[in-house]
PDB file of C-alpha atoms in Angstrom:
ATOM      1  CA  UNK A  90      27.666 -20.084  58.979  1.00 68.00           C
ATOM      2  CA  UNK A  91      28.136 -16.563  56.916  1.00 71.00           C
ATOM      3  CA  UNK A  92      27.333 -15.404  53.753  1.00 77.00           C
ATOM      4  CA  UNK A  93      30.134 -14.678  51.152  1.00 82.00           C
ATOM      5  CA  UNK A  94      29.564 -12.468  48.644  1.00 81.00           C
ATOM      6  CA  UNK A  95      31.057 -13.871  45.110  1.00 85.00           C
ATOM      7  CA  UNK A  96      32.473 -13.116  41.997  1.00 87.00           C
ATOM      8  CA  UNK A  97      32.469 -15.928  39.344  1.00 91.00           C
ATOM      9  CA  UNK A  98      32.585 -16.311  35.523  1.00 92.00           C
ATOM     10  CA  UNK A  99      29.860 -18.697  34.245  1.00 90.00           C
ATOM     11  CA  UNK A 100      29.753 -20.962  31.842  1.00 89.00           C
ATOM     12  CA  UNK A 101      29.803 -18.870  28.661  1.00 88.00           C
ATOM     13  CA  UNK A 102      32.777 -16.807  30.616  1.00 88.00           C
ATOM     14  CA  UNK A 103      30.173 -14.381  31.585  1.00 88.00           C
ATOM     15  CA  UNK A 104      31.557 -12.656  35.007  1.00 86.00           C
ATOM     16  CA  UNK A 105      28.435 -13.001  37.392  1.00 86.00           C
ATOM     17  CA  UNK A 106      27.820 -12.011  41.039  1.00 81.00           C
ATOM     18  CA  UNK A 107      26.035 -13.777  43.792  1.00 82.00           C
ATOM     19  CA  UNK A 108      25.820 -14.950  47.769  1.00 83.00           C
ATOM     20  CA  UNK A 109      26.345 -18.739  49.186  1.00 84.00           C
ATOM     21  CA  UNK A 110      25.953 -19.388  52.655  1.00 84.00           C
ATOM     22  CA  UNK A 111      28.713 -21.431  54.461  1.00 84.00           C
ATOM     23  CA  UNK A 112      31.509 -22.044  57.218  1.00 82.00           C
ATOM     24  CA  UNK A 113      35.101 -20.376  55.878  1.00 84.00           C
ATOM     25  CA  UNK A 114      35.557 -19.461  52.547  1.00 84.00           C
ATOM     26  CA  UNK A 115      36.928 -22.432  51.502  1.00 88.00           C
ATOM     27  CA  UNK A 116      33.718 -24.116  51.442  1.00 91.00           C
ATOM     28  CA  UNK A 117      32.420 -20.809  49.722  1.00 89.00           C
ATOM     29  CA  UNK A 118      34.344 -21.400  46.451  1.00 91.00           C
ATOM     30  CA  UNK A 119      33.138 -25.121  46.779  1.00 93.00           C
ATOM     31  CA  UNK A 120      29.910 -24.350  46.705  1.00 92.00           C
ATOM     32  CA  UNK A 121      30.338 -22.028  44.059  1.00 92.00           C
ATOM     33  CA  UNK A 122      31.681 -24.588  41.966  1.00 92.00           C
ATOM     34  CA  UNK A 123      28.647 -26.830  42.345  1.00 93.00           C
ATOM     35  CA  UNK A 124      27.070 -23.826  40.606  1.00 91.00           C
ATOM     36  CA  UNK A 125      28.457 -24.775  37.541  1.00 91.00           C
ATOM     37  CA  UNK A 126      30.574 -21.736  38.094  1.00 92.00           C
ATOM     38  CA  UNK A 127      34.212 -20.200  38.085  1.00 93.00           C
ATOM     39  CA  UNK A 128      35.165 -18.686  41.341  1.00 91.00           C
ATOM     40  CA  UNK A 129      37.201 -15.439  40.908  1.00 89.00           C
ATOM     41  CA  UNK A 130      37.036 -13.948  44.172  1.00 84.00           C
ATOM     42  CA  UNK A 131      35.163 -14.762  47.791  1.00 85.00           C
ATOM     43  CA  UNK A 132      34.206 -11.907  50.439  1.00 80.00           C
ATOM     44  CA  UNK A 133      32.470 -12.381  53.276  1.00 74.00           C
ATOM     45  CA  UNK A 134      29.325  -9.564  52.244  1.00 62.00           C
ATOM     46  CA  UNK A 135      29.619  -5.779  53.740  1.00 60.00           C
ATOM     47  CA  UNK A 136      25.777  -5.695  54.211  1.00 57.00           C
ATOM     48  CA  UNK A 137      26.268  -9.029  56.150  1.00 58.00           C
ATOM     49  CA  UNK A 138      28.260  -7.302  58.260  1.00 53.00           C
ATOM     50  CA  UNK A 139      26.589  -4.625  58.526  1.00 56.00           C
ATOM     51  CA  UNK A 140      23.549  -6.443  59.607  1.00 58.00           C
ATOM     52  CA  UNK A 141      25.742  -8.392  62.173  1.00 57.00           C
ATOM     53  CA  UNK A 142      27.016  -5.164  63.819  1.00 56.00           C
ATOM     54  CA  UNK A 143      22.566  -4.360  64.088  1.00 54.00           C
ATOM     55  CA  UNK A 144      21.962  -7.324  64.932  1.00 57.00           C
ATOM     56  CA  UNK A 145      23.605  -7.527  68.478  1.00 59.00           C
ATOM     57  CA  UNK A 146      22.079  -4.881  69.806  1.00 69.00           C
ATOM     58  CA  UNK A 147      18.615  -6.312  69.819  1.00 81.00           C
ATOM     59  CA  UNK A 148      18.223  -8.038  72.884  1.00 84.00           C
ATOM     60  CA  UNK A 149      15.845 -11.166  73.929  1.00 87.00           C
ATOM     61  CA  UNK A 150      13.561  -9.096  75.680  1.00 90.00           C
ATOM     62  CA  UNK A 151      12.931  -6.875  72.358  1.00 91.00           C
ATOM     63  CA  UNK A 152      13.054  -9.892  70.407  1.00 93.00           C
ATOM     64  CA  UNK A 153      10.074 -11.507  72.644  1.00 94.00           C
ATOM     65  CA  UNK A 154       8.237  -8.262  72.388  1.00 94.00           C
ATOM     66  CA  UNK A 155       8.372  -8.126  69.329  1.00 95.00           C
ATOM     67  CA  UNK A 156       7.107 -11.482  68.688  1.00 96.00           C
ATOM     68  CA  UNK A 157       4.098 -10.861  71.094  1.00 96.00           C
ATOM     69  CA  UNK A 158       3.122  -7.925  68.778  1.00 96.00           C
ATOM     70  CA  UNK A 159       3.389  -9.945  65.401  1.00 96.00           C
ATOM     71  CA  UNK A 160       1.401 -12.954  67.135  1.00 96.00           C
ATOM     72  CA  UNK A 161      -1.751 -10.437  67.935  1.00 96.00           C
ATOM     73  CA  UNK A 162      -1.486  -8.636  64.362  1.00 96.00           C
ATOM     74  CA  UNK A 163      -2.025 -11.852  63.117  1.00 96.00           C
ATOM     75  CA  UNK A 164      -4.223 -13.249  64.979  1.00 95.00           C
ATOM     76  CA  UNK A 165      -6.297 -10.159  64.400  1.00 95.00           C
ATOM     77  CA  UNK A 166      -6.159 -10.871  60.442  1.00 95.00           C
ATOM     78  CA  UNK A 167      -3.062  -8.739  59.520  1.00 96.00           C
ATOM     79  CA  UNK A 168      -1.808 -10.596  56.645  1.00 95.00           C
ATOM     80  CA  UNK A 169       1.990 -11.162  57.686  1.00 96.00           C
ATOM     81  CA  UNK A 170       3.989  -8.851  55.203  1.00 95.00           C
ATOM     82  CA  UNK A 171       1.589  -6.409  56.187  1.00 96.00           C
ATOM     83  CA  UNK A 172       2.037  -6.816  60.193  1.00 96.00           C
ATOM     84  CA  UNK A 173       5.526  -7.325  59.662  1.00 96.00           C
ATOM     85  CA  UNK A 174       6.071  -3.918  57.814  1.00 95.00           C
ATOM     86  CA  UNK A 175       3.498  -2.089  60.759  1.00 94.00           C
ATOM     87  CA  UNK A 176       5.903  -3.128  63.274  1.00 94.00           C
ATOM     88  CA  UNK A 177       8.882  -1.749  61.567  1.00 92.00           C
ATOM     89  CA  UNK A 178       6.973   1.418  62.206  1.00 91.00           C
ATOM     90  CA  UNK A 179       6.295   0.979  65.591  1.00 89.00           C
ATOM     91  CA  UNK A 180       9.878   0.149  66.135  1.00 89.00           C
ATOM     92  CA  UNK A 181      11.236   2.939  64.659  1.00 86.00           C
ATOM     93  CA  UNK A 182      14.600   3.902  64.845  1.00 83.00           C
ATOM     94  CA  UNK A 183      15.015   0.856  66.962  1.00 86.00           C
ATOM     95  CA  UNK A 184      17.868  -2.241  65.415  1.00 82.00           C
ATOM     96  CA  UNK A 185      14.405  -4.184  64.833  1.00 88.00           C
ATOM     97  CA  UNK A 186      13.374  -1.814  62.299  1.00 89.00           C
ATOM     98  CA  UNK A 187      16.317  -2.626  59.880  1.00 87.00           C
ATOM     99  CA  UNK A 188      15.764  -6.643  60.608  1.00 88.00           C
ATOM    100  CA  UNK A 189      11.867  -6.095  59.752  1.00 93.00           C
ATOM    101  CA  UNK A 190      12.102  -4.496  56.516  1.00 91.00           C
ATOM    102  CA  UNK A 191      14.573  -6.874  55.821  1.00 88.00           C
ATOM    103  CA  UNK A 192      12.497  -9.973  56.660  1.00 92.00           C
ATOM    104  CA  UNK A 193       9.227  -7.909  54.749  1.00 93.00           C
ATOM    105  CA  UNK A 194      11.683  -7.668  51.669  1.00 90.00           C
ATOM    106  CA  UNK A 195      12.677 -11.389  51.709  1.00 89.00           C
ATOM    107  CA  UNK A 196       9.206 -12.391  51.817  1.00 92.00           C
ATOM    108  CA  UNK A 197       7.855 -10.568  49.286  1.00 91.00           C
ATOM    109  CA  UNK A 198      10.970 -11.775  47.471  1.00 87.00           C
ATOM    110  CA  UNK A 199       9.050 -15.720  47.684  1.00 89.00           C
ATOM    111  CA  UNK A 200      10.756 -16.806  50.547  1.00 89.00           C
ATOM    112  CA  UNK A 201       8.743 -18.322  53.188  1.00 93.00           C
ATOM    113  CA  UNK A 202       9.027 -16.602  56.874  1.00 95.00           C
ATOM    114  CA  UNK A 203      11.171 -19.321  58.053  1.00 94.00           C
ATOM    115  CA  UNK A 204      13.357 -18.643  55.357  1.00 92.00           C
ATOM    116  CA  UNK A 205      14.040 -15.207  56.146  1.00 91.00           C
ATOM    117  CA  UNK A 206      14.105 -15.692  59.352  1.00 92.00           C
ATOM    118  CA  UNK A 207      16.972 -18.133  59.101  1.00 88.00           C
ATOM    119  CA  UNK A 208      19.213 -15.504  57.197  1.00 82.00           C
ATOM    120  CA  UNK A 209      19.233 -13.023  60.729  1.00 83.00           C
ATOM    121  CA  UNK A 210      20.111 -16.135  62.612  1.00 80.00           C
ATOM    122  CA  UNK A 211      22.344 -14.701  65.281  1.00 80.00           C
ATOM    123  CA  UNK A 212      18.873 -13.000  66.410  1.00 86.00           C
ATOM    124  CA  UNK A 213      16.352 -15.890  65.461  1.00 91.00           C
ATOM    125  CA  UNK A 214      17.663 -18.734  67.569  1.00 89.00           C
ATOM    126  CA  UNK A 215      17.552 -22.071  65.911  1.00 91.00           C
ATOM    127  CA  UNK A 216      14.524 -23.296  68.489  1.00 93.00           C
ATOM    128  CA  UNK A 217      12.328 -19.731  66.662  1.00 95.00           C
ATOM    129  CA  UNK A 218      13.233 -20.526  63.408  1.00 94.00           C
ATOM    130  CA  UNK A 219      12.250 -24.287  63.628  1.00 95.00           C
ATOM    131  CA  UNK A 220       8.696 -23.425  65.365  1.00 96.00           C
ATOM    132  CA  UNK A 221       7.858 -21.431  62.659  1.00 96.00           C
ATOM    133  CA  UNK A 222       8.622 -23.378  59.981  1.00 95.00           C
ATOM    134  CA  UNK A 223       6.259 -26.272  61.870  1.00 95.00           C
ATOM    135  CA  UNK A 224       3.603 -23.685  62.266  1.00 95.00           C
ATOM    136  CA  UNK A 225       3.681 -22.568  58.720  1.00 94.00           C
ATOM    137  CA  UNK A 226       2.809 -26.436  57.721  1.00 92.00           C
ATOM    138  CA  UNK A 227      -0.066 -26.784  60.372  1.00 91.00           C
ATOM    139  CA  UNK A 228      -1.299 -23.011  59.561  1.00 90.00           C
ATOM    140  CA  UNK A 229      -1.102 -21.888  63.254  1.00 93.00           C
ATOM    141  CA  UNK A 230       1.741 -19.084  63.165  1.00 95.00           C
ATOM    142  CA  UNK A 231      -0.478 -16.444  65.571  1.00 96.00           C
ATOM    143  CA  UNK A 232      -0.175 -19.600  68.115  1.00 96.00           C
ATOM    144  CA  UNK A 233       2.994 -20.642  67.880  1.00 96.00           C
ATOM    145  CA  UNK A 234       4.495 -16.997  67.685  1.00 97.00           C
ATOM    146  CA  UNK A 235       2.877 -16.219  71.011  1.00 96.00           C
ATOM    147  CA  UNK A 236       4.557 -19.814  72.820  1.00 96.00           C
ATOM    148  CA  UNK A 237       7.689 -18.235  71.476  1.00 95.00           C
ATOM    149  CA  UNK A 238       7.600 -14.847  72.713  1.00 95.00           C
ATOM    150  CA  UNK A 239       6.395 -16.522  76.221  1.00 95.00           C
ATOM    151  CA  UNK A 240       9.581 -19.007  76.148  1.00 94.00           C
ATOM    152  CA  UNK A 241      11.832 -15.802  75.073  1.00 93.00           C
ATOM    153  CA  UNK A 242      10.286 -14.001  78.293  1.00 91.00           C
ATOM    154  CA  UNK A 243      10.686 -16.793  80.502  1.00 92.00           C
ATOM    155  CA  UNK A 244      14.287 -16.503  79.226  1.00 88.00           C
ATOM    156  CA  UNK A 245      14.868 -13.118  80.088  1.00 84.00           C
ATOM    157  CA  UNK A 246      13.011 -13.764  83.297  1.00 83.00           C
ATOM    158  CA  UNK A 247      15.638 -16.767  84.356  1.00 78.00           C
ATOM    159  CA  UNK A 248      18.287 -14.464  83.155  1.00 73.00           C
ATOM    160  CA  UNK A 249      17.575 -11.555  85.181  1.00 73.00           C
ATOM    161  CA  UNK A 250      17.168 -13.936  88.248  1.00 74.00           C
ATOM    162  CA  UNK A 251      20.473 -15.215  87.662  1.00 70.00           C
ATOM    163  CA  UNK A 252      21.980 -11.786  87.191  1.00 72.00           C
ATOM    164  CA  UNK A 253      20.286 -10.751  91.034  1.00 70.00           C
ATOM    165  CA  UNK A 254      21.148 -14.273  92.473  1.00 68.00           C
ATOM    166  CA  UNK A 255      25.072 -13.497  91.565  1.00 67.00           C
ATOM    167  CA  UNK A 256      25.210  -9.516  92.646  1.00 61.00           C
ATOM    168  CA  UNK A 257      24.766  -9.691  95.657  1.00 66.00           C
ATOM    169  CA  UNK A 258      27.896 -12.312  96.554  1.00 68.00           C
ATOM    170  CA  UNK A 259      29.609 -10.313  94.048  1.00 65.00           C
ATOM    171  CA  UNK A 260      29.118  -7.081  96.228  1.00 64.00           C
ATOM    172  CA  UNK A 261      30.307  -9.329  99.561  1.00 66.00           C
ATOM    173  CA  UNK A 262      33.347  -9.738  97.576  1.00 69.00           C
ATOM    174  CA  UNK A 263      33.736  -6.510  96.343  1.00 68.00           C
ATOM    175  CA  UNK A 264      33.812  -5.122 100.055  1.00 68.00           C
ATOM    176  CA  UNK A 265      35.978  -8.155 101.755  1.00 67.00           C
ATOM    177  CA  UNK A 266      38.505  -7.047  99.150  1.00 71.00           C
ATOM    178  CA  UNK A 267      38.618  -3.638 100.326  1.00 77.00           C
ATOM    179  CA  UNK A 268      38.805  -4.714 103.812  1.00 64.00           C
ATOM    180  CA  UNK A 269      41.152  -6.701 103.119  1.00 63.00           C
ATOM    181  CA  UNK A 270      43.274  -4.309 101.098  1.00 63.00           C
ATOM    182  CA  UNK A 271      42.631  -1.883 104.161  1.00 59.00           C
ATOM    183  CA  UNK A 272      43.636  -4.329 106.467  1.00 57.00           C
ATOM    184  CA  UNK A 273      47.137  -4.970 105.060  1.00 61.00           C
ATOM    185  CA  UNK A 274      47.630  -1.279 104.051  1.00 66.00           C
ATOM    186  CA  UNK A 275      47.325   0.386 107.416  1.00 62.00           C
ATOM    187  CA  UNK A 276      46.395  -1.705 109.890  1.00 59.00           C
ATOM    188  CA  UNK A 277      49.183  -4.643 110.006  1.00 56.00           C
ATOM    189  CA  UNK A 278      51.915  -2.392 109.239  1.00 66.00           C
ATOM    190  CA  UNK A 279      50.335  -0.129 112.488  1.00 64.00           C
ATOM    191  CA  UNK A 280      51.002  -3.795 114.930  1.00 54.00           C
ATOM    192  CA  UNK A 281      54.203  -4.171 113.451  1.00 62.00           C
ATOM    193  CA  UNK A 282      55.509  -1.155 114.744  1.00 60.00           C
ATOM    194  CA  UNK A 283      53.050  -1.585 118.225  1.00 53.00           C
ATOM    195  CA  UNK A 284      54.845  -5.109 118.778  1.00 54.00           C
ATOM    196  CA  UNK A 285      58.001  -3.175 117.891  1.00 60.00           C
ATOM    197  CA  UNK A 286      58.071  -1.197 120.419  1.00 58.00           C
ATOM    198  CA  UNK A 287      57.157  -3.114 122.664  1.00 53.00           C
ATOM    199  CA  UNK A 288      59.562  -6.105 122.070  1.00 57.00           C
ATOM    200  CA  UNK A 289      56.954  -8.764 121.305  1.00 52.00           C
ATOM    201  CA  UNK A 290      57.555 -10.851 119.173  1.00 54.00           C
ATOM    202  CA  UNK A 291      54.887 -11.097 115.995  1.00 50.00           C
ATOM    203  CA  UNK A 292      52.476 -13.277 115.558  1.00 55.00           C
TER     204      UNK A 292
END
């Protein structure tokens, strides 16, 4: 899914602006139909892109951090815009900072955290944005912010063990190439010209 900025006329042939959500824009203009609306023109949104371009350079393990953090400011009593906004601080100059005070702008906008969550979604996998949205019916956010950020770490944790399991072969192969290479640089050609010499036949 993206987000398409449009350009439509409405109704009373007013030209109005807005943003849909959906696959190719195609299903854009549909959507902006169901509006009750004219579509004059369908863009995929600069910001959008923009954000995208933030957005994968935050890794898991700062996304799990960062969770961890958020789940102690509120269990603490930080209301959430307010923890949310303190950790743009202590990220700052960090990708996460633009993604907070985006997410701290959304909610003070009425949308619920899951809801803002959902719009950063190539950072928020879909199993983080669902939890949330559970614990913001039950009422336990601190709790269920702090199972994600250990499931995000256990994450980075498999992936980093995976990374170590495959280096060394990796190096093996690395150096039986060069050997190899080595071996068909110098040393054949070097027995050819031995068995030469000596009228043996090669192997």
């Amino acid at each position: 899914m993206a987000v398409f900025e449009y350009v439509a006329l409405d109704l009373k042939g007013k030209k109005v602006r807005g943003f849909v959500e959906a696959g190719t824009p195609r299903e854009a203009r549909e959507k902006v139909r169901e509006l009750q609306l004219s579509p004059l023109e369908i863009i995929i949104s600069r910001e959008i892109l923009k954000r995208k371009r933030v957005e994968k350079r935050i890794s898991r393990e700062d996304l799990a951090l960062m969770t961890r953090q958020l789940s102690s400011l509120l269990k603490s009593g930080v209301p959430l815009v307010e923890a949310i906004n303190s950790l743009g601080k202590e990220f700052s100059g960090h990708p996460l900072e633009k993604i907070l005070a985006d997410i701290a702008s959304e909610l003070k906008g009425g949308k619920s955290f899951s809801e803002a969550l959902k719009i950063h979604s190539q950072i928020f996998p879909p199993f983080y944005i669902n939890m949330v949205r559970t614990a913001e019916e039950t009422g336990e956010l601190d709790r269920v912010l702090n199972r994600v950020a250990t499931l995000l770490f256990r994450e980075v944790s498999f992936q980093n063990k995976v990374k170590n399991a495959l280096a060394y072969p990796m190096v093996v192969l690395g150096v039986g190439s060069i050997v190899l290479f080595v071996l068909l640089w110098k040393v054949v050609p070097s027995l050819s010209k031995l068995f030469e010499e000596f009228n043996y036949p090669l192997p």
